[in-house]
Coordinates of C-alpha atoms in Angstrom, one line a residue:
X58 CA 0.0 0.0 0.0
X59 CA 1.3 3.5 -0.9
X60 CA 1.2 6.4 1.5
X61 CA 0.2 9.9 0.3
X62 CA 2.1 13.1 1.1
X63 CA -0.5 13.8 3.8
X64 CA 0.3 10.5 5.4
X65 CA -3.0 8.8 4.4
X66 CA -3.0 5.3 2.9
X67 CA -3.0 5.5 -0.9
X68 CA -4.3 3.0 -3.5
X69 CA -2.9 -0.5 -3.4
X70 CA -0.9 -1.7 -6.4
X71 CA -3.8 -4.0 -7.4
X72 CA -6.2 -1.1 -7.2
X73 CA -4.1 0.9 -9.6
X74 CA -3.9 -2.0 -12.0
X75 CA -7.7 -2.3 -11.8
X76 CA -8.1 1.4 -12.5
X77 CA -6.1 1.0 -15.7
X78 CA -8.3 -1.8 -16.9
X79 CA -11.4 0.1 -16.0
X80 CA -10.2 2.9 -18.2
X81 CA -9.9 0.7 -21.3
X82 CA -13.4 1.4 -22.7
X83 CA -13.0 5.1 -22.2
X84 CA -9.5 5.3 -23.8
X85 CA -10.6 3.0 -26.7
X86 CA -13.6 5.2 -27.4
X87 CA -11.3 8.1 -28.1
X88 CA -8.5 6.2 -29.8
X89 CA -9.7 6.9 -33.4
X90 CA -9.9 10.7 -32.7
X91 CA -6.5 10.6 -31.0
X92 CA -5.0 9.1 -34.2
X93 CA -6.8 11.6 -36.4
X94 CA -5.8 14.6 -34.3
X95 CA -2.2 13.2 -33.9
X96 CA -2.2 14.0 -30.2
X97 CA -3.8 12.3 -27.2
X98 CA -7.2 14.0 -26.9
X99 CA -8.0 15.9 -23.7
X100 CA -10.6 13.3 -22.6
X101 CA -7.9 10.6 -22.3
X102 CA -5.4 12.9 -20.6
X103 CA -8.1 13.9 -18.1
X104 CA -8.9 10.2 -17.5
X105 CA -5.3 9.5 -16.7
X106 CA -5.0 12.4 -14.3
X107 CA -8.3 11.7 -12.5
X108 CA -7.3 8.0 -12.0
X109 CA -3.9 8.9 -10.5
X110 CA -2.2 6.8 -13.1
X111 CA 0.2 9.6 -14.0
X112 CA 1.9 9.2 -10.6
X113 CA 3.5 5.8 -11.1
X114 CA 7.1 7.1 -10.6
X115 CA 6.3 10.4 -8.9
X116 CA 7.9 10.4 -5.4
X117 CA 5.4 9.7 -2.6
X118 CA 6.3 12.9 -0.8
X119 CA 4.7 14.7 -3.8
X120 CA 1.6 12.4 -3.8
X121 CA 3.0 9.7 -6.0
X122 CA 3.0 5.9 -5.6
X123 CA 5.8 3.7 -4.4
X124 CA 5.4 0.9 -6.8
X125 CA 7.4 -2.0 -8.1
X126 CA 8.5 -2.1 -11.7
X127 CA 6.1 -5.0 -12.2
X128 CA 3.1 -3.0 -11.1
X129 CA 4.2 -0.1 -13.3
X130 CA 4.3 -2.2 -16.4
X131 CA 1.0 -3.8 -15.5
X132 CA -0.7 -0.4 -15.3
X133 CA 0.9 0.9 -18.5
X134 CA 0.0 -2.3 -20.4
X135 CA -3.6 -1.7 -19.3
X136 CA -3.5 1.8 -20.6
X137 CA -2.1 0.6 -23.9
X138 CA -4.8 -1.9 -24.2
X139 CA -7.3 0.9 -24.5
X140 CA -5.2 3.2 -26.7
X141 CA -1.6 2.5 -27.7
X142 CA -0.8 6.2 -28.3
X143 CA -2.2 7.1 -24.9
X144 CA -0.2 4.3 -23.3
X145 CA 3.0 5.4 -25.1
X146 CA 2.6 9.0 -23.7
X147 CA 1.9 7.6 -20.2
X148 CA 5.0 5.4 -20.5
X149 CA 7.2 8.2 -21.7
X150 CA 6.0 10.3 -18.8
X151 CA 6.8 7.5 -16.3
X152 CA 10.3 7.1 -17.7
X153 CA 10.9 10.8 -17.9
X154 CA 9.8 11.3 -14.3
X155 CA 12.3 8.6 -13.3
X156 CA 15.0 10.4 -15.2
X157 CA 14.1 13.8 -13.7
X158 CA 14.4 12.5 -10.1
X159 CA 18.1 13.5 -10.2
X160 CA 17.0 17.1 -10.1
X161 CA 17.6 19.2 -7.0
X162 CA 14.8 19.2 -4.4
X163 CA 14.0 22.8 -5.4
X164 CA 13.6 21.7 -9.0
X165 CA 11.4 18.7 -8.0
X166 CA 9.3 21.0 -5.8
X167 CA 8.7 23.3 -8.8
X168 CA 7.6 20.5 -11.0
X169 CA 5.5 18.3 -8.6
X170 CA 5.0 20.4 -5.5
X171 CA 1.6 21.8 -6.4
X172 CA 1.0 19.6 -9.5
X173 CA 1.7 15.9 -8.8
X174 CA 0.0 15.1 -12.1
X175 CA 2.3 17.2 -14.2
X176 CA 3.2 15.4 -17.5
X177 CA 6.8 15.1 -18.5
X178 CA 8.4 14.0 -21.8
X179 CA 12.0 13.3 -22.6
X180 CA 13.5 14.1 -26.0
X181 CA 16.9 12.7 -27.0
X182 CA 18.6 12.2 -30.4
X183 CA 19.5 15.9 -30.5
X184 CA 20.6 17.5 -33.7
X185 CA 23.2 20.3 -33.6
X186 CA 22.4 20.9 -29.9
X187 CA 24.7 22.5 -27.4
X188 CA 24.6 23.9 -23.9
X189 CA 26.8 26.5 -22.4
X190 CA 27.2 27.5 -18.7
X191 CA 26.1 30.9 -17.7
X192 CA 25.5 32.5 -14.3
X193 CA 22.7 30.6 -12.6
X194 CA 22.2 27.9 -15.2
X195 CA 22.6 26.8 -18.8
X196 CA 21.7 28.2 -22.2
X197 CA 20.5 25.5 -24.6
X198 CA 20.3 25.6 -28.4
X199 CA 19.4 22.9 -30.9
X200 CA 16.7 20.7 -32.4
X201 CA 15.1 17.6 -30.8
X202 CA 13.4 15.7 -33.7
X203 CA 11.3 13.3 -31.7
X204 CA 9.4 14.6 -28.7
X205 CA 6.4 12.4 -27.9
X206 CA 3.5 14.3 -26.4
X207 CA 5.1 17.7 -26.7
X208 CA 1.7 19.4 -27.1
X209 CA 0.1 17.7 -24.1
X210 CA 3.0 17.7 -21.7
X211 CA 3.8 20.3 -19.0
X212 CA 7.6 19.8 -19.0
X213 CA 10.2 18.6 -21.5
X214 CA 13.4 16.9 -20.4
X215 CA 16.1 17.6 -23.0
X216 CA 18.4 14.6 -22.7
X217 CA 22.1 14.2 -23.6
X218 CA 22.7 17.8 -24.7
X219 CA 26.4 18.3 -25.4
X220 CA 28.0 20.6 -22.9
X221 CA 30.5 23.0 -24.6
X222 CA 33.4 24.6 -22.7
X223 CA 36.1 26.4 -24.5
X224 CA 34.8 25.3 -27.9
X225 CA 35.0 21.7 -27.0
X226 CA 32.5 19.1 -25.8
X227 CA 33.3 18.0 -22.3
X228 CA 30.2 16.0 -21.5
X229 CA 26.4 15.9 -21.8
X230 CA 23.8 17.5 -19.6
X231 CA 20.0 17.3 -19.2
X232 CA 17.7 20.3 -18.9
X233 CA 14.0 20.5 -17.9
X234 CA 12.1 23.2 -19.7
X235 CA 8.5 24.2 -20.5
X236 CA 7.5 23.1 -24.0
X237 CA 6.2 26.6 -24.7
X238 CA 9.7 27.8 -24.4
X239 CA 10.5 25.8 -27.5
X240 CA 9.4 26.0 -31.2
X241 CA 7.2 22.9 -31.9
X242 CA 7.2 21.8 -35.6
X243 CA 4.3 19.8 -36.9
X244 CA 6.4 16.8 -38.2
X245 CA 4.8 13.6 -37.0
X246 CA 2.9 11.9 -39.8
X247 CA 3.1 8.2 -39.2
X248 CA 1.2 5.0 -40.1
X249 CA 1.2 3.9 -36.5
X250 CA 1.3 5.6 -33.1
X251 CA 0.2 8.7 -34.9
X252 CA -1.6 9.9 -31.8
X253 CA 1.6 10.3 -29.8
X254 CA 2.3 13.7 -31.4
X255 CA 6.0 13.0 -31.5
X256 CA 6.8 16.3 -33.2
X257 CA 10.2 18.1 -33.4
X258 CA 11.2 20.8 -30.9
X259 CA 13.8 23.5 -31.4
X260 CA 15.5 25.5 -28.6
X261 CA 16.9 28.9 -29.3
X262 CA 18.9 30.5 -26.5
X263 CA 16.7 28.9 -23.9
X264 CA 17.9 29.7 -20.3
X265 CA 17.4 26.9 -17.9
X266 CA 18.1 27.7 -14.2
X267 CA 20.4 25.4 -12.2
X268 CA 17.5 23.9 -10.2
X269 CA 16.2 22.4 -13.5
X270 CA 19.5 21.1 -14.9
X271 CA 21.3 17.9 -14.5
X272 CA 25.1 18.4 -14.7
X273 CA 27.1 15.3 -13.7
X274 CA 30.3 15.5 -11.6
X275 CA 33.5 16.4 -13.3
X276 CA 36.2 13.8 -13.6
X277 CA 39.9 14.5 -12.9
X278 CA 40.6 14.8 -16.7
X279 CA 38.2 17.7 -16.9
X280 CA 35.4 15.8 -18.6
X281 CA 32.1 14.8 -17.0
X282 CA 30.6 11.5 -15.8
X283 CA 27.7 9.9 -17.5
X284 CA 24.3 11.1 -16.3
X285 CA 21.8 8.3 -16.7
X286 CA 22.7 4.8 -15.7
X287 CA 22.2 2.0 -18.3
X288 CA 19.8 0.2 -15.8
X289 CA 17.6 3.3 -15.7
X290 CA 17.4 3.3 -19.4
X291 CA 16.5 -0.4 -19.6
X292 CA 13.6 0.4 -17.2
X293 CA 12.5 3.4 -19.3
X294 CA 12.4 1.2 -22.4
X295 CA 10.4 -1.4 -20.5
X296 CA 7.8 1.3 -19.9
X297 CA 7.4 1.9 -23.6
X298 CA 7.3 -1.8 -24.3
X299 CA 4.4 -2.2 -21.8
X300 CA 2.1 0.0 -23.9
X301 CA 2.9 -2.1 -27.0
X302 CA 2.1 -5.4 -25.2
X303 CA -1.1 -3.8 -24.1
X304 CA -1.9 -2.8 -27.7
X305 CA -1.6 -6.5 -28.7
X306 CA -4.1 -7.4 -26.0
X307 CA -6.4 -4.7 -27.3
X308 CA -6.4 -6.4 -30.7
X309 CA -7.3 -9.6 -28.9
X310 CA -10.3 -7.9 -27.3
X311 CA -11.7 -6.8 -30.6
X312 CA -11.3 -10.1 -32.4
X313 CA -12.8 -12.0 -29.4
X314 CA -15.8 -9.6 -29.5
X315 CA -16.3 -10.3 -33.2
X316 CA -16.2 -14.0 -32.6
X317 CA -18.6 -13.8 -29.7
X318 CA -21.1 -11.8 -31.8
X319 CA -21.0 -14.4 -34.5
X320 CA -19.6 -13.9 -38.0
X321 CA -19.8 -16.3 -40.9
X322 CA -16.7 -17.4 -42.8
X323 CA -17.1 -16.4 -46.5
X324 CA -17.0 -19.3 -49.0
X325 CA -17.7 -21.9 -46.4
X326 CA -20.6 -23.5 -44.7
X327 CA -19.8 -21.9 -41.3
X328 CA -22.4 -19.4 -40.2
X329 CA -20.3 -18.6 -37.2
X330 CA -16.5 -18.5 -37.4
X331 CA -16.2 -19.7 -33.8
X332 CA -17.8 -23.0 -34.9
X333 CA -14.7 -23.8 -37.0
X334 CA -12.1 -25.9 -35.1
X335 CA -9.4 -24.3 -37.2
X336 CA -10.5 -20.8 -36.1
X337 CA -10.6 -21.9 -32.5
X338 CA -7.1 -23.3 -32.8
X339 CA -5.8 -20.1 -34.4
X340 CA -7.4 -18.1 -31.6
X341 CA -5.9 -20.4 -29.0
X342 CA -2.5 -19.9 -30.6
X343 CA -2.9 -16.1 -30.7
X344 CA -3.9 -16.1 -27.0
X345 CA -0.9 -18.2 -26.0
X346 CA 1.4 -16.0 -27.9
X347 CA 0.0 -12.9 -26.1
X348 CA 0.2 -14.6 -22.8
X349 CA 3.9 -15.5 -23.6
X350 CA 4.5 -11.9 -24.5
X351 CA 3.2 -10.8 -21.1
X352 CA 5.3 -13.3 -19.3
X353 CA 8.5 -12.0 -21.0
X354 CA 7.4 -8.4 -20.1
X355 CA 7.0 -9.5 -16.4
X356 CA 10.3 -11.4 -16.4
X357 CA 12.1 -8.2 -17.4
X358 CA 10.2 -6.2 -14.8
X359 CA 10.9 -8.8 -12.1
X360 CA 14.6 -8.8 -12.9
X361 CA 14.7 -5.0 -12.3
X362 CA 12.8 -5.4 -9.1
X363 CA 15.2 -8.0 -7.8
X364 CA 18.2 -5.6 -8.2
X365 CA 19.3 -4.1 -4.9
X366 CA 18.2 -0.4 -4.7
X367 CA 20.8 1.9 -6.2
X368 CA 22.9 -0.9 -7.6
X369 CA 23.7 -0.9 -11.3
X370 CA 23.0 -4.2 -13.0
X371 CA 26.0 -5.7 -14.8
X372 CA 26.0 -5.7 -18.5
X373 CA 25.2 -9.3 -19.0
X374 CA 22.1 -9.0 -16.9
X375 CA 21.0 -5.9 -18.6
X376 CA 21.4 -7.6 -22.0
X377 CA 19.4 -10.6 -20.7
X378 CA 16.5 -8.5 -19.6
X379 CA 16.5 -6.6 -22.9
X380 CA 16.3 -10.0 -24.7
X381 CA 13.1 -10.6 -22.7
X382 CA 11.8 -7.3 -24.2
X383 CA 12.7 -8.6 -27.7
X384 CA 10.8 -11.8 -27.1
X385 CA 7.8 -9.9 -25.7
X386 CA 7.6 -7.9 -28.8
X387 CA 8.1 -10.8 -31.2
X388 CA 5.4 -12.9 -29.5
X389 CA 3.1 -10.0 -29.4
X390 CA 3.6 -9.3 -33.1
X391 CA 3.1 -13.0 -34.0
X392 CA 0.0 -13.2 -31.9
X393 CA -1.6 -10.1 -33.6
X394 CA -0.7 -11.5 -37.1
X395 CA -2.7 -14.6 -36.2
X396 CA -5.6 -12.4 -34.9
X397 CA -5.6 -10.6 -38.3
X398 CA -5.8 -14.0 -40.0
X399 CA -9.0 -14.7 -38.0
X400 CA -10.4 -11.1 -38.6
X401 CA -9.8 -11.5 -42.4
X402 CA -10.0 -8.6 -44.8
X403 CA -12.5 -6.8 -42.6
X404 CA -9.9 -6.5 -39.9
X405 CA -8.1 -3.9 -42.2
X406 CA -11.2 -1.7 -42.6
X407 CA -10.7 1.8 -41.2
X408 CA -13.7 1.3 -38.9
X409 CA -12.1 -1.8 -37.3
X410 CA -9.8 -1.0 -34.3
X411 CA -7.8 -4.2 -34.9
X412 CA -5.9 -2.6 -37.8
X413 CA -5.0 0.4 -35.6
X414 CA -3.7 -1.7 -32.8
X415 CA -1.6 -3.7 -35.5
X416 CA -0.2 -0.5 -37.0
X417 CA 0.6 0.9 -33.6
X418 CA 2.4 -2.3 -32.5
X419 CA 4.3 -2.6 -35.8
X420 CA 5.5 1.0 -35.6
X421 CA 6.4 1.1 -31.9
X422 CA 8.2 -2.2 -32.0
X423 CA 10.7 -0.7 -34.4
X424 CA 11.8 2.1 -32.0
X425 CA 15.5 2.5 -32.0
X426 CA 15.8 1.5 -28.3
X427 CA 13.7 -1.6 -28.8
X428 CA 15.6 -2.6 -32.0
X429 CA 15.9 -6.4 -32.2
X430 CA 19.1 -7.0 -34.2
X431 CA 21.1 -4.5 -32.0
X432 CA 19.8 -6.0 -28.8
X433 CA 20.5 -9.6 -30.0
X434 CA 24.0 -8.7 -31.1
X435 CA 24.7 -7.0 -27.8
X436 CA 23.4 -10.0 -25.8
X437 CA 25.7 -12.3 -27.9
X438 CA 28.7 -10.1 -27.2
X439 CA 27.9 -10.0 -23.5
X440 CA 27.7 -13.8 -23.3
X441 CA 31.2 -14.0 -24.8
X442 CA 32.7 -11.1 -22.7
X443 CA 33.0 -8.7 -25.6
X444 CA 32.5 -5.0 -25.4
X445 CA 29.1 -3.6 -26.0
X446 CA 28.1 -1.8 -29.2
X447 CA 26.4 1.0 -27.4
X448 CA 27.2 2.9 -24.2
X449 CA 23.5 2.7 -23.2
X450 CA 23.4 -1.1 -23.4

C-alpha cells in the first residue's frame, strides 16, 4: 500500500492495475480521434489524471505511488490496451519522471509540489544541440526531432545535450524546460502511433536555471561523468514496451468480441466462425502468444525489481533483460498476425480498431531503443565477454 504526502493510505498496487483496466473502454472510445488529431485527446489525458495513473514514478512525498516495476508495467499495459498512443505517452511520462528525479529538491518542488499530475516528456537524439554554462544555469540551443507528447506535456526533459566549454564538448547534460519555451514543428505523420504527437522541438537560446538542470560530476581529466545509468534506461524502455504489449491485447479484445457476436466465414458452410475448429485453434495460438508476450514483459520487470536499490546491473544481466523485451515484442507481433488472419480482410477496414492496434504495434516495436538486431547482437557479445556496441546497453 502506498502512502500519500499527507500520510494517508494510498491506493494499493492492485487497485491501480484495476483502474487502468477500468479505463480501457474510455480510452478506446477516443483512440480513433487521438489518431486523427495526432495528439492524445483531452478526454484521455483527463482520465489519466483523475485516475492517479500519472503518478506511477512520482515520489510519494509529492503524492506519487511507491510501486514495483512489475506494477508499473501492468498499469501501462492496461492503458495501452485501451489506446496505444495514450499508453505510449503515459509510459514516456513515467520514464521521464524517473530520469528527472536526479534534479535538485528545489527543482522537483517546482515540477511536482503543487502539481503531482504534471506530465513530462523526454527528448533525445538531439541535432546540432549544445549547452553553455552561464550564471545561474545553462543556455540551450538545438533541435530535438522526436518529442512524444510535446503538445500535451507540462515539461520537456532535454536529454544528452552536449556541454560545450572552450569550444570543446566535455560531457552531456539534461535540462528541464516548458514546451512553450521551444518551437514545436508539426512533423509527426506516421502509419502507427500517430496519436503520440512525436513532433520536433527547437530550442533557441533557452535559459534553464540550475534547479532544473542535471550536470554530472567532473572527472579529474576535466570531462564529466555519464548522467543516466544504463539500468535506468533499460527500465525506461520497458515502460514503452508495456504500452505495446497492451496494444496487442487490445487487438485480442476486438477479435474476441467479433467471434462472440458471430460472424460467418465467407465461401464456407460456417455461419459462425467460432464453430470452426481451425479458427478456435488459431485463436488459442494467438492467445498463448500474447500470454507469452506478457510473461516476458513481467520477467524483465521482475529482474529489475530484484536488483538491490541503487545498484547498477552488470552488462550481461541488462542484456538478458533486454532480450526478454525482444521476445515480448516478437510474441506480441506474431499473436496479432494470427488475430488478423482470423479477422480477415474486414480487420483492415478503417472502422475496425484491430488494424490500428496492429499498425501501432508494428511502428512502436521498431523504436531504436527496442531494435531487435542490435539487442540480440549486444546479448551475444555480453555472453562472450566482448565490449558492447552502445554505451546505453
